[in-house]
Coordinates of C-alpha atoms in Angstrom, one line a residue:
M1 CA 14.7 22.2 -28.7
S2 CA 13.0 22.0 -32.0
K3 CA 12.1 19.2 -33.9
K4 CA 12.1 18.4 -37.9
Y5 CA 8.8 17.1 -38.7
L6 CA 8.5 15.7 -42.7
I7 CA 5.3 15.0 -44.4
V8 CA 5.6 12.5 -47.5
G9 CA 2.1 13.5 -49.3
G10 CA -0.3 16.8 -48.6
V11 CA -4.2 16.4 -48.9
A12 CA -6.1 15.4 -46.1
G13 CA -4.0 13.2 -44.2
G14 CA -0.6 15.3 -44.7
A15 CA -1.7 18.8 -44.7
S16 CA -4.2 18.3 -41.0
T17 CA -1.3 16.2 -39.4
A18 CA 1.3 19.6 -40.6
A19 CA -1.3 22.0 -39.6
R20 CA -1.8 20.3 -36.3
L21 CA 1.5 20.2 -35.4
R22 CA 2.2 23.7 -35.9
R23 CA -0.4 24.8 -34.0
L24 CA 1.2 22.5 -31.3
G25 CA 4.8 23.7 -31.6
E26 CA 5.8 27.2 -33.1
E27 CA 9.8 26.9 -33.0
D28 CA 9.6 23.2 -34.8
Q29 CA 10.6 22.8 -38.5
I30 CA 8.2 21.4 -40.7
I31 CA 8.4 20.5 -44.9
M32 CA 6.0 18.6 -46.7
F33 CA 6.7 17.0 -49.8
E34 CA 3.8 16.6 -52.3
R35 CA 5.0 15.1 -56.1
D36 CA 1.7 16.2 -58.0
P37 CA 1.2 20.4 -58.7
H38 CA -1.1 20.5 -55.5
V39 CA -0.7 20.2 -51.3
S40 CA -4.2 20.9 -50.5
F41 CA -7.0 20.2 -53.0
S42 CA -11.0 19.0 -52.1
N43 CA -10.2 16.1 -53.8
C44 CA -13.8 14.7 -52.8
C45 CA -15.5 17.7 -55.0
L46 CA -13.9 16.5 -58.0
P47 CA -16.3 15.6 -60.0
Y48 CA -18.7 18.2 -59.3
H49 CA -16.5 19.9 -61.8
L50 CA -17.2 17.8 -64.0
S51 CA -20.9 19.5 -64.6
G52 CA -19.9 23.1 -64.3
T53 CA -21.0 22.5 -60.0
V54 CA -17.6 23.7 -59.6
E55 CA -17.0 25.8 -62.2
K56 CA -13.1 26.0 -62.3
A57 CA -10.7 23.9 -62.0
E58 CA -8.5 25.7 -60.0
S59 CA -11.5 26.8 -57.6
L60 CA -10.9 23.4 -56.1
V61 CA -7.5 23.7 -55.0
L62 CA -7.3 24.7 -51.3
M63 CA -4.3 26.8 -50.7
H64 CA -0.9 27.0 -52.4
P65 CA 2.6 26.6 -51.4
D66 CA 3.0 30.2 -50.3
K67 CA -0.1 30.4 -48.1
F68 CA 1.0 27.6 -46.5
L69 CA 4.0 29.8 -45.6
A70 CA 2.7 32.9 -44.8
Q71 CA 0.3 31.3 -42.3
Y72 CA 1.3 28.7 -40.9
N73 CA 5.1 29.4 -41.5
I74 CA 5.1 24.7 -43.6
D75 CA 7.6 24.8 -46.4
A76 CA 5.2 23.1 -48.6
R77 CA 6.9 21.7 -51.8
V78 CA 4.9 20.2 -54.9
H79 CA 6.3 18.8 -57.7
N80 CA 8.6 16.9 -55.2
E81 CA 8.8 13.1 -54.6
V82 CA 9.7 11.2 -51.1
I83 CA 12.0 8.3 -53.3
A84 CA 13.4 6.5 -50.6
I85 CA 14.3 6.4 -47.0
D86 CA 17.2 6.2 -45.1
R87 CA 15.9 5.1 -41.0
A88 CA 19.4 4.4 -40.1
K89 CA 21.0 7.8 -40.8
K90 CA 17.1 9.2 -40.4
E91 CA 16.8 10.6 -43.3
V92 CA 15.2 10.7 -46.6
T93 CA 16.0 11.5 -50.8
V94 CA 13.8 13.7 -52.6
K95 CA 13.0 13.8 -56.4
N96 CA 12.3 17.4 -57.6
T97 CA 10.3 15.6 -60.3
L98 CA 10.7 19.0 -63.4
T99 CA 14.5 19.3 -63.2
G100 CA 15.0 15.8 -61.5
E101 CA 17.0 17.1 -58.8
E102 CA 18.1 15.1 -55.8
Y103 CA 18.4 15.8 -52.7
T104 CA 18.4 14.4 -49.0
E105 CA 16.7 16.1 -46.2
S106 CA 16.4 14.6 -42.2
Y107 CA 14.0 14.5 -40.1
D108 CA 13.4 13.8 -36.2
K109 CA 9.6 11.7 -37.4
L110 CA 8.8 11.8 -40.4
I111 CA 4.5 10.9 -41.4
L112 CA 3.6 9.2 -44.2
S113 CA 0.6 10.0 -46.3
P114 CA 1.0 9.0 -49.6
G115 CA -2.1 8.3 -50.0
A116 CA -3.4 5.9 -53.0
N117 CA -4.2 5.0 -56.3
A118 CA -6.8 4.6 -58.8
I119 CA -6.8 0.5 -59.9
V120 CA -6.5 0.0 -63.6
P121 CA -5.8 -3.4 -64.2
P122 CA -4.7 -4.8 -67.6
I123 CA -7.5 -6.0 -69.3
K124 CA -6.5 -7.1 -73.2
G125 CA -6.9 -4.0 -75.9
I126 CA -7.2 -1.0 -72.9
E127 CA -5.0 0.5 -75.4
D128 CA -8.0 0.6 -78.1
V129 CA -10.0 3.2 -75.6
K130 CA -8.9 6.9 -73.8
V131 CA -9.0 5.6 -70.5
F132 CA -9.4 8.4 -67.1
T133 CA -8.9 8.3 -63.4
V134 CA -10.1 10.5 -60.9
R135 CA -7.9 11.1 -57.9
N136 CA -6.6 14.8 -58.2
V137 CA -7.1 17.9 -59.7
V138 CA -4.6 17.2 -62.8
D139 CA -7.1 14.3 -63.6
I140 CA -10.6 15.8 -63.0
D141 CA -9.2 18.8 -65.5
K142 CA -7.5 16.2 -68.4
L143 CA -10.9 14.6 -67.5
N144 CA -13.3 17.9 -68.3
K145 CA -11.1 19.5 -71.0
S146 CA -10.2 16.1 -72.9
V147 CA -14.2 14.3 -73.3
K148 CA -15.5 19.2 -74.3
A149 CA -12.1 19.3 -76.8
M150 CA -13.0 16.0 -79.2
G151 CA -16.4 16.2 -78.3
I152 CA -16.8 12.7 -76.8
S153 CA -20.3 12.0 -76.0
N154 CA -20.7 8.2 -74.9
I155 CA -19.2 7.9 -71.8
S156 CA -18.6 5.1 -69.9
V157 CA -17.2 4.5 -65.6
I158 CA -16.0 1.5 -64.4
G159 CA -17.2 0.7 -61.0
G160 CA -20.1 1.9 -58.8
G161 CA -18.3 3.1 -55.6
F162 CA -18.2 6.9 -54.5
I163 CA -16.3 8.4 -56.9
G164 CA -17.9 5.9 -60.2
V165 CA -21.3 7.1 -59.4
E166 CA -20.5 10.8 -58.4
V167 CA -17.9 10.8 -61.6
A168 CA -21.4 9.1 -63.7
E169 CA -24.1 11.6 -62.6
N170 CA -21.8 14.7 -62.8
L171 CA -21.2 13.2 -66.4
R172 CA -24.8 12.9 -66.8
E173 CA -25.5 16.4 -66.0
A174 CA -22.9 17.9 -68.2
G175 CA -25.3 16.7 -71.4
H176 CA -23.2 13.2 -72.0
N177 CA -24.4 9.2 -72.5
V178 CA -22.6 8.0 -69.6
T179 CA -22.9 4.1 -68.9
L180 CA -21.8 2.7 -65.3
I181 CA -20.8 -1.1 -65.0
E182 CA -20.7 -2.3 -61.4
A183 CA -19.4 -5.7 -61.9
L184 CA -21.0 -6.1 -58.5
P185 CA -24.8 -7.6 -58.1
H186 CA -25.4 -3.8 -56.8
I187 CA -23.8 0.0 -57.3
M188 CA -22.3 1.3 -53.5
K189 CA -21.2 -1.1 -51.3
P190 CA -21.5 0.2 -48.5
F191 CA -25.9 -0.3 -48.6
D192 CA -27.5 -3.3 -48.9
Y193 CA -28.9 -4.8 -52.5
D194 CA -32.5 -3.8 -51.3
M195 CA -31.5 -0.3 -50.5
A196 CA -29.3 0.2 -53.5
Q197 CA -32.5 -0.4 -55.8
I198 CA -33.5 2.7 -55.3
L199 CA -30.1 4.4 -56.6
H200 CA -30.7 1.9 -59.6
K201 CA -34.3 3.8 -60.5
E202 CA -33.2 7.1 -59.9
M203 CA -29.6 6.0 -62.2
H204 CA -31.7 5.0 -64.7
D205 CA -34.9 7.9 -65.0
K206 CA -31.8 9.7 -65.2
G207 CA -30.8 8.1 -68.2
V208 CA -27.5 6.2 -67.2
N209 CA -27.2 3.4 -69.1
L210 CA -26.7 1.2 -65.1
I211 CA -25.3 -2.2 -66.1
V212 CA -24.7 -4.2 -62.8
G213 CA -23.7 -8.2 -62.3
D214 CA -20.9 -8.0 -65.9
K215 CA -17.4 -7.4 -66.5
V216 CA -15.8 -5.8 -68.7
S217 CA -13.4 -8.8 -70.5
A218 CA -11.5 -7.0 -73.0
F219 CA -11.6 -3.5 -74.8
E220 CA -11.7 -3.2 -78.3
K221 CA -11.7 0.4 -80.8
D222 CA -14.1 2.8 -78.4
I223 CA -15.7 0.0 -77.8
V224 CA -15.5 -2.0 -73.6
V225 CA -16.5 -5.9 -74.3
L226 CA -18.9 -7.3 -71.3
E227 CA -18.4 -11.0 -70.1
S228 CA -22.2 -10.9 -70.8
G229 CA -21.4 -10.7 -74.6
K230 CA -22.9 -6.9 -74.5
K231 CA -20.7 -4.4 -76.5
I232 CA -20.9 -0.2 -75.4
E233 CA -19.6 2.3 -77.2
A234 CA -16.6 4.5 -75.3
G235 CA -15.4 7.1 -76.7
A236 CA -13.7 7.6 -73.1
V237 CA -13.3 5.4 -69.9
V238 CA -13.6 6.5 -66.5
M239 CA -11.8 3.6 -64.5
A240 CA -13.3 4.6 -60.6
I241 CA -12.8 0.2 -59.8
G242 CA -11.3 0.9 -56.6
V243 CA -8.0 2.5 -55.2
T244 CA -5.2 0.6 -53.6
P245 CA -2.7 2.2 -51.2
E246 CA 0.4 3.3 -52.4
T247 CA 2.7 1.0 -50.0
S248 CA 5.8 1.3 -52.6
L249 CA 8.2 4.0 -50.8
A250 CA 7.1 2.2 -46.9
A251 CA 7.6 -1.4 -48.5
K252 CA 11.6 0.1 -50.0
A253 CA 12.3 1.0 -46.3
G254 CA 11.5 -1.9 -45.1
L255 CA 8.4 -1.0 -42.9
E256 CA 5.7 -4.1 -42.3
L257 CA 2.7 -4.2 -44.0
G258 CA -0.3 -5.3 -42.6
E259 CA -2.6 -8.5 -43.6
T260 CA -4.6 -5.5 -46.2
G261 CA -1.8 -4.9 -48.3
A262 CA -1.4 -1.7 -46.5
I263 CA 1.1 0.2 -44.1
K264 CA 0.8 -1.3 -40.8
V265 CA 0.0 1.2 -38.0
D266 CA -0.6 1.0 -34.1
Q267 CA -3.1 2.6 -32.3
N268 CA -1.1 5.2 -32.1
Y269 CA -0.9 5.0 -36.1
I270 CA 3.3 4.8 -35.2
T271 CA 4.4 2.1 -38.5
S272 CA 6.9 -0.7 -37.0
D273 CA 9.8 2.3 -37.0
K274 CA 9.2 4.2 -34.0
D275 CA 10.1 7.3 -36.0
I276 CA 7.8 7.2 -38.6
Y277 CA 4.1 7.4 -38.6
A278 CA 1.4 6.7 -41.6
V279 CA -2.1 8.6 -41.4
G280 CA -4.9 7.6 -44.7
D281 CA -5.3 6.2 -47.7
A282 CA -2.1 3.9 -48.1
I283 CA -2.8 2.9 -43.8
E284 CA -4.4 -0.5 -42.3
V285 CA -6.9 0.9 -39.0
Y286 CA -9.3 -1.1 -36.8
H287 CA -13.0 -1.3 -37.4
A288 CA -14.5 -1.0 -33.7
L289 CA -17.7 -3.7 -34.8
T290 CA -16.1 -6.0 -37.0
G291 CA -13.0 -6.2 -34.9
K292 CA -11.3 -6.2 -37.8
I293 CA -8.9 -4.9 -39.1
T294 CA -9.2 -3.6 -43.5
R295 CA -8.5 -0.1 -45.1
L296 CA -11.1 2.9 -44.7
P297 CA -9.9 5.7 -47.5
L298 CA -12.2 8.3 -46.5
A299 CA -11.5 11.6 -45.7
G300 CA -12.5 12.3 -42.1
P301 CA -10.3 9.4 -41.1
A302 CA -8.0 10.8 -42.6
Q303 CA -8.3 14.2 -40.8
K304 CA -9.0 12.2 -37.7
Q305 CA -5.4 10.2 -38.0
A306 CA -3.1 13.7 -38.5
R307 CA -4.9 15.4 -36.0
Q308 CA -3.7 12.1 -33.2
V309 CA -1.1 12.4 -34.6
A310 CA 0.2 15.6 -34.3
D311 CA -0.7 14.6 -30.8
H312 CA 1.4 11.6 -30.3
I313 CA 4.2 13.8 -31.5
H314 CA 3.6 16.0 -28.7
G315 CA 3.3 14.2 -25.9
R316 CA -0.5 14.2 -26.3
I317 CA -2.8 11.1 -24.4
I318 CA -4.8 10.2 -27.6
R319 CA -7.8 7.6 -27.8
N320 CA -8.0 5.3 -30.7
T321 CA -10.9 4.0 -30.8
G322 CA -11.3 2.1 -34.7
F323 CA -13.8 3.5 -37.4
I324 CA -16.7 2.6 -38.9
G325 CA -17.7 3.9 -41.8
S326 CA -19.6 6.5 -42.1
S327 CA -20.7 8.3 -45.1
V328 CA -22.7 10.2 -47.5
V329 CA -23.5 10.2 -51.5
K330 CA -25.8 12.8 -53.7
C331 CA -27.1 10.5 -56.8
F332 CA -28.8 12.8 -58.6
D333 CA -32.2 13.6 -57.0
Y334 CA -31.3 10.9 -54.4
N335 CA -29.3 11.0 -51.1
A336 CA -27.7 8.1 -49.8
A337 CA -25.8 7.4 -46.4
S338 CA -24.8 4.4 -44.2
V339 CA -22.3 4.1 -41.2
G340 CA -21.7 0.7 -39.1
L341 CA -22.8 -2.9 -40.5
N342 CA -24.9 -3.8 -42.9
E343 CA -26.5 -7.2 -44.0
E344 CA -23.6 -8.4 -46.7
M345 CA -20.6 -6.9 -44.4
I346 CA -22.1 -9.3 -42.2
E347 CA -21.7 -12.3 -44.1
S348 CA -18.8 -11.2 -46.3
L349 CA -17.2 -11.4 -43.3
K350 CA -19.1 -14.9 -41.3
L351 CA -19.4 -12.3 -38.1
D352 CA -20.7 -14.4 -35.7
I353 CA -24.4 -12.1 -34.8
N354 CA -27.8 -12.1 -34.3
Y355 CA -29.3 -9.5 -35.5
E356 CA -32.1 -8.8 -36.6
V357 CA -33.8 -4.9 -39.5
A358 CA -36.0 -2.6 -38.7
K359 CA -37.5 -0.6 -42.4
V360 CA -39.5 1.9 -42.4
I361 CA -40.5 4.7 -45.2
P362 CA -42.1 7.4 -43.2
G363 CA -42.0 11.2 -44.5
D364 CA -39.4 13.3 -43.4
K365 CA -41.4 16.2 -42.4
V366 CA -44.4 17.1 -42.4
G367 CA -46.8 16.6 -44.6
L368 CA -48.4 19.4 -45.4
M369 CA -44.8 21.0 -45.3
P370 CA -43.7 22.1 -49.5
G371 CA -41.4 19.8 -50.3
C372 CA -42.1 16.5 -47.8
E373 CA -41.2 13.3 -49.5
P374 CA -40.5 9.4 -48.1
L375 CA -37.1 9.0 -46.2
H376 CA -36.2 4.6 -46.5
F377 CA -34.5 4.1 -43.7
K378 CA -33.1 0.9 -43.2
L379 CA -31.8 0.2 -39.6
I380 CA -29.7 -3.4 -38.2
F381 CA -29.5 -4.1 -35.3
E382 CA -28.0 -7.1 -32.7
V383 CA -31.1 -9.3 -31.8
T384 CA -31.1 -10.1 -27.9
T385 CA -29.0 -7.0 -26.7
G386 CA -30.7 -4.8 -28.7
K387 CA -27.4 -3.1 -29.4
V388 CA -27.3 -0.5 -32.3
L389 CA -25.3 -1.8 -35.1
G390 CA -25.9 -0.1 -38.7
A391 CA -28.2 2.0 -40.7
Q392 CA -29.1 3.0 -44.2
A393 CA -31.5 5.9 -45.1
I394 CA -32.0 7.2 -48.7
G395 CA -34.5 10.3 -49.9
R396 CA -34.5 13.5 -51.3
G397 CA -33.9 15.3 -48.2
S398 CA -32.0 15.1 -45.0
V399 CA -30.6 11.9 -44.1
D400 CA -27.1 12.6 -43.1
K401 CA -28.8 14.2 -40.2
R402 CA -30.5 11.1 -39.4
V403 CA -27.6 8.4 -40.2
D404 CA -25.6 11.1 -38.0
I405 CA -27.9 10.1 -35.1
I406 CA -27.2 6.2 -35.6
A407 CA -23.3 6.4 -36.2
T408 CA -23.4 9.1 -32.6
A409 CA -25.2 6.5 -31.2
I410 CA -23.3 3.3 -32.5
K411 CA -20.2 5.2 -30.8
F412 CA -21.9 5.0 -27.4
G413 CA -23.2 1.7 -27.4
A414 CA -26.8 3.2 -27.7
T415 CA -29.2 0.5 -27.7
V416 CA -32.5 0.4 -29.6
D417 CA -34.7 1.4 -27.1
D418 CA -32.4 4.5 -26.5
L419 CA -33.5 5.4 -30.5
R420 CA -37.2 4.7 -29.6
D421 CA -36.3 7.6 -26.2
L422 CA -34.1 9.8 -28.3
E423 CA -35.5 13.6 -27.9
L424 CA -35.1 15.6 -31.3
C425 CA -35.2 18.7 -32.8
Y426 CA -39.1 19.0 -34.2
A427 CA -40.8 21.5 -36.1
P428 CA -43.1 20.4 -39.2
P429 CA -40.4 21.9 -42.0
F430 CA -38.0 19.7 -40.2
G431 CA -39.3 17.0 -39.9
T432 CA -41.6 15.1 -38.0
A433 CA -42.4 14.5 -33.4
K434 CA -41.8 11.0 -33.9
D435 CA -38.7 11.6 -36.9
V436 CA -37.3 9.0 -38.6
V437 CA -34.6 7.8 -35.8
N438 CA -37.6 7.4 -32.8
F439 CA -39.3 5.0 -35.5
A440 CA -36.9 3.2 -36.6
G441 CA -36.8 2.6 -32.4
Y442 CA -40.7 2.2 -32.1
V443 CA -40.6 -0.6 -34.6
A444 CA -37.5 -2.5 -33.4
T445 CA -38.4 -2.4 -29.8
N446 CA -41.5 -4.3 -31.3
L447 CA -39.8 -7.0 -33.4
L448 CA -37.2 -7.0 -30.5
H449 CA -39.7 -7.9 -27.6
G450 CA -41.4 -10.4 -30.2
E451 CA -44.8 -7.8 -30.6
F452 CA -44.5 -9.1 -34.4
K453 CA -43.3 -11.3 -37.3
Q454 CA -42.4 -9.6 -41.0
V455 CA -41.2 -10.4 -44.1
R456 CA -39.3 -8.1 -46.3
E457 CA -39.5 -7.2 -49.7
K458 CA -37.1 -9.6 -51.3
D459 CA -39.5 -13.0 -50.4
I460 CA -42.3 -10.9 -52.1
R461 CA -42.2 -12.2 -55.2
G462 CA -41.7 -15.9 -54.0
L463 CA -44.7 -15.5 -52.0
V464 CA -46.9 -14.4 -55.2
E465 CA -46.1 -16.8 -57.4
K466 CA -46.6 -19.7 -54.5
G467 CA -50.4 -17.8 -54.5
A468 CA -49.7 -17.3 -50.5
C469 CA -52.3 -15.2 -48.5
I470 CA -51.4 -11.5 -49.9
I471 CA -54.4 -8.8 -48.1
D472 CA -53.8 -4.8 -49.3
V473 CA -55.5 -3.0 -46.4
R474 CA -55.4 0.2 -48.1
E475 CA -58.4 2.2 -49.7
K476 CA -60.0 1.1 -52.1
D477 CA -59.1 3.8 -54.4
E478 CA -55.4 3.2 -53.7
Y479 CA -55.7 -0.7 -54.9
E480 CA -57.3 0.2 -57.4
L481 CA -54.2 2.8 -58.6
S482 CA -51.6 0.0 -57.9
H483 CA -51.2 -3.6 -56.1
I484 CA -49.7 -7.3 -56.0
I485 CA -50.7 -8.8 -58.6
G486 CA -53.5 -11.7 -56.6
A487 CA -53.1 -9.5 -53.4
K488 CA -56.9 -8.8 -51.5
N489 CA -58.0 -5.6 -50.7
I490 CA -60.0 -5.5 -46.7
P491 CA -59.2 -2.2 -46.1
L492 CA -58.2 -1.3 -42.6
S493 CA -60.9 0.6 -41.6
E494 CA -62.9 -3.0 -43.0
I495 CA -60.8 -5.2 -41.6
R496 CA -62.8 -5.8 -38.2
Q497 CA -66.1 -6.5 -40.3
R498 CA -64.7 -8.8 -42.8
I499 CA -62.5 -10.8 -40.4
N500 CA -64.9 -13.8 -41.6
E501 CA -62.6 -13.2 -45.4
I502 CA -58.9 -14.0 -43.8
P503 CA -58.0 -17.9 -43.7
K504 CA -56.2 -18.7 -39.9
D505 CA -55.2 -22.0 -41.2
E506 CA -52.6 -20.6 -43.0
P507 CA -50.0 -17.8 -42.8
V508 CA -51.5 -14.3 -44.0
Y509 CA -49.0 -11.2 -45.4
L510 CA -50.6 -8.2 -44.5
H511 CA -49.2 -5.0 -45.9
C512 CA -50.1 -1.1 -47.4
R513 CA -48.4 1.8 -48.4
S514 CA -45.1 1.4 -46.4
A515 CA -46.0 -0.7 -42.9
Q516 CA -47.5 1.0 -40.6
R517 CA -51.3 0.4 -41.1
S518 CA -50.4 -3.0 -41.9
Y519 CA -49.4 -3.1 -38.6
N520 CA -52.0 -1.5 -36.9
A521 CA -54.2 -4.3 -39.0
L522 CA -51.3 -6.9 -37.9
M523 CA -51.9 -5.7 -33.9
A524 CA -56.2 -6.3 -34.5
L525 CA -56.0 -9.4 -35.8
K526 CA -52.7 -11.0 -33.5
H527 CA -55.8 -10.0 -30.5
L528 CA -58.4 -11.5 -32.6
G529 CA -57.1 -14.4 -32.1
Y530 CA -54.9 -14.8 -35.8
E531 CA -51.2 -16.0 -35.0
N532 CA -49.7 -16.6 -38.6
V533 CA -49.6 -13.5 -39.8
Y534 CA -46.5 -10.8 -41.2
N535 CA -46.2 -7.5 -41.9
V536 CA -44.6 -6.9 -45.2
S537 CA -41.2 -4.8 -44.3
G538 CA -41.8 -1.6 -46.7
G539 CA -44.9 -2.2 -47.6
F540 CA -46.3 -1.7 -51.4
M541 CA -43.9 1.3 -51.6
G542 CA -40.5 -1.1 -50.6
I543 CA -41.7 -3.4 -52.8
S544 CA -42.5 -0.9 -55.5
F545 CA -39.1 0.3 -55.3
Y546 CA -37.0 -2.8 -54.9
E547 CA -38.4 -4.2 -57.8
Y548 CA -38.3 -1.5 -60.5
F549 CA -35.0 -1.9 -62.0
N550 CA -35.0 -5.6 -62.0
D551 CA -38.3 -5.7 -63.6
E552 CA -37.3 -3.0 -66.5
T553 CA -34.1 -3.9 -67.2
K554 CA -34.4 -7.6 -67.0
G555 CA -37.7 -8.1 -69.3
R556 CA -38.8 -10.0 -66.4
E557 CA -43.6 -10.5 -65.1
K558 CA -43.9 -8.3 -63.0
I559 CA -45.9 -9.3 -59.6
V560 CA -47.8 -5.8 -59.3
T561 CA -50.3 -4.9 -62.2
D562 CA -47.9 -1.3 -61.1
Y563 CA -45.6 0.5 -59.4
N564 CA -46.4 3.0 -57.2
F565 CA -43.0 5.6 -55.7
L566 CA -45.4 8.0 -53.2

């Protein structure tokens, strides 16, 4: 017997649910309601319309209602907003947003995919600036046409998350003067502070006025006023400080909301009503690594939820293993990917995890190959077990490939030993015989087994200020080009002959370009009786990236004679 399924909201969650339901049942009636003009569009491509990468706004629309009907026999109704749910009668009230007409539709099962709304706080003077948000095709088309029609050159983007970074990049690529303002100490929350400095440098170098650690306190006429007292000219302001789940319909219907404020669902994505499911940005999900409930407004998880809902409705067994938060973003010439836990997440959630960090910066392919670039890779793993907990990768090459490997490793409960032993594809144009992931596995297992001790880039400024013994084991010409102020140059090639210059009665900190030669020097010293020796994680290149943005924007005293980013 045929069933009637109603879906509230389209895009990743709703449209994917509808398509999967149709594949599993040809005779069922499927109706999808969308209050906006477009039921299926490429949400993640929206910012790229601003730079012209996606030339036409209409290209962002993936499928029109008539195509849904022709290809899937799905009745997709745009400009139709579900305004009420009568759970007792199992029917919804729908309003046509163009005509104002209201009508009802009954259902056997109801799937909610209302998405989330951009947060626009009631900041003093907000009426004095032209405010835009970026949530759909209408929004991005309006922003793009407005800045062009009004000849706006100064644009401020508030919020340094995915949308904020992508909007800032594409507006800058289009030739605008862009200021990106983030209240937290760094942009891109999926990355730790040390890794985010690479993105800070890239934005700064590409001409974005990046302001971090400062909050918007008010607006004046075409001006953004910050808590620090800074005033930024802004012909337009793009609010990208985050989203809040759209729960008004669910709450009005008496459905239970969870601890995060999003719709509460069980492992099968059923709400507190057994005949109503929910997916996408409006729900809360289980984080497989933290063991906590969270919100994860990403397209990938929404599509997985959609498939599982359709499968469950049709009596198929589903396996909800939770989510780990895989993501990737482009920032001008750099790509940045992350998965799982980062240090800041572990600390902010007060997770009882004893962890260690392995950081490597090898080339993303064989050095002789054109386009070989350093790839900054940070691996987080559990001490004692070696269980892989998370990773972050930033570089000009294929960071997504490496983080996808880690995402897979986490899903299968892999350890750092497994990463070390992975057999990965190799050819000089694509990678090295010992891939970045293998390399991180080697360093991690050495740390896990107590082979050596390390300090991080964040520790170096303090060591320089207190006059610690820092030895640069790069060659003389590298040292003369740029080095840490106060560091002594003893090249790896000379270290055994100059052993008497290295003290045994105080800690010794060794570094090279990217921590590989200094590791070799450390092991030699260790075998020669030195016990209090440390390798500087990330080496001189890591230190350069870590220090640069704050040196440039705060005017503080440098701890290096010059930077070296290669």
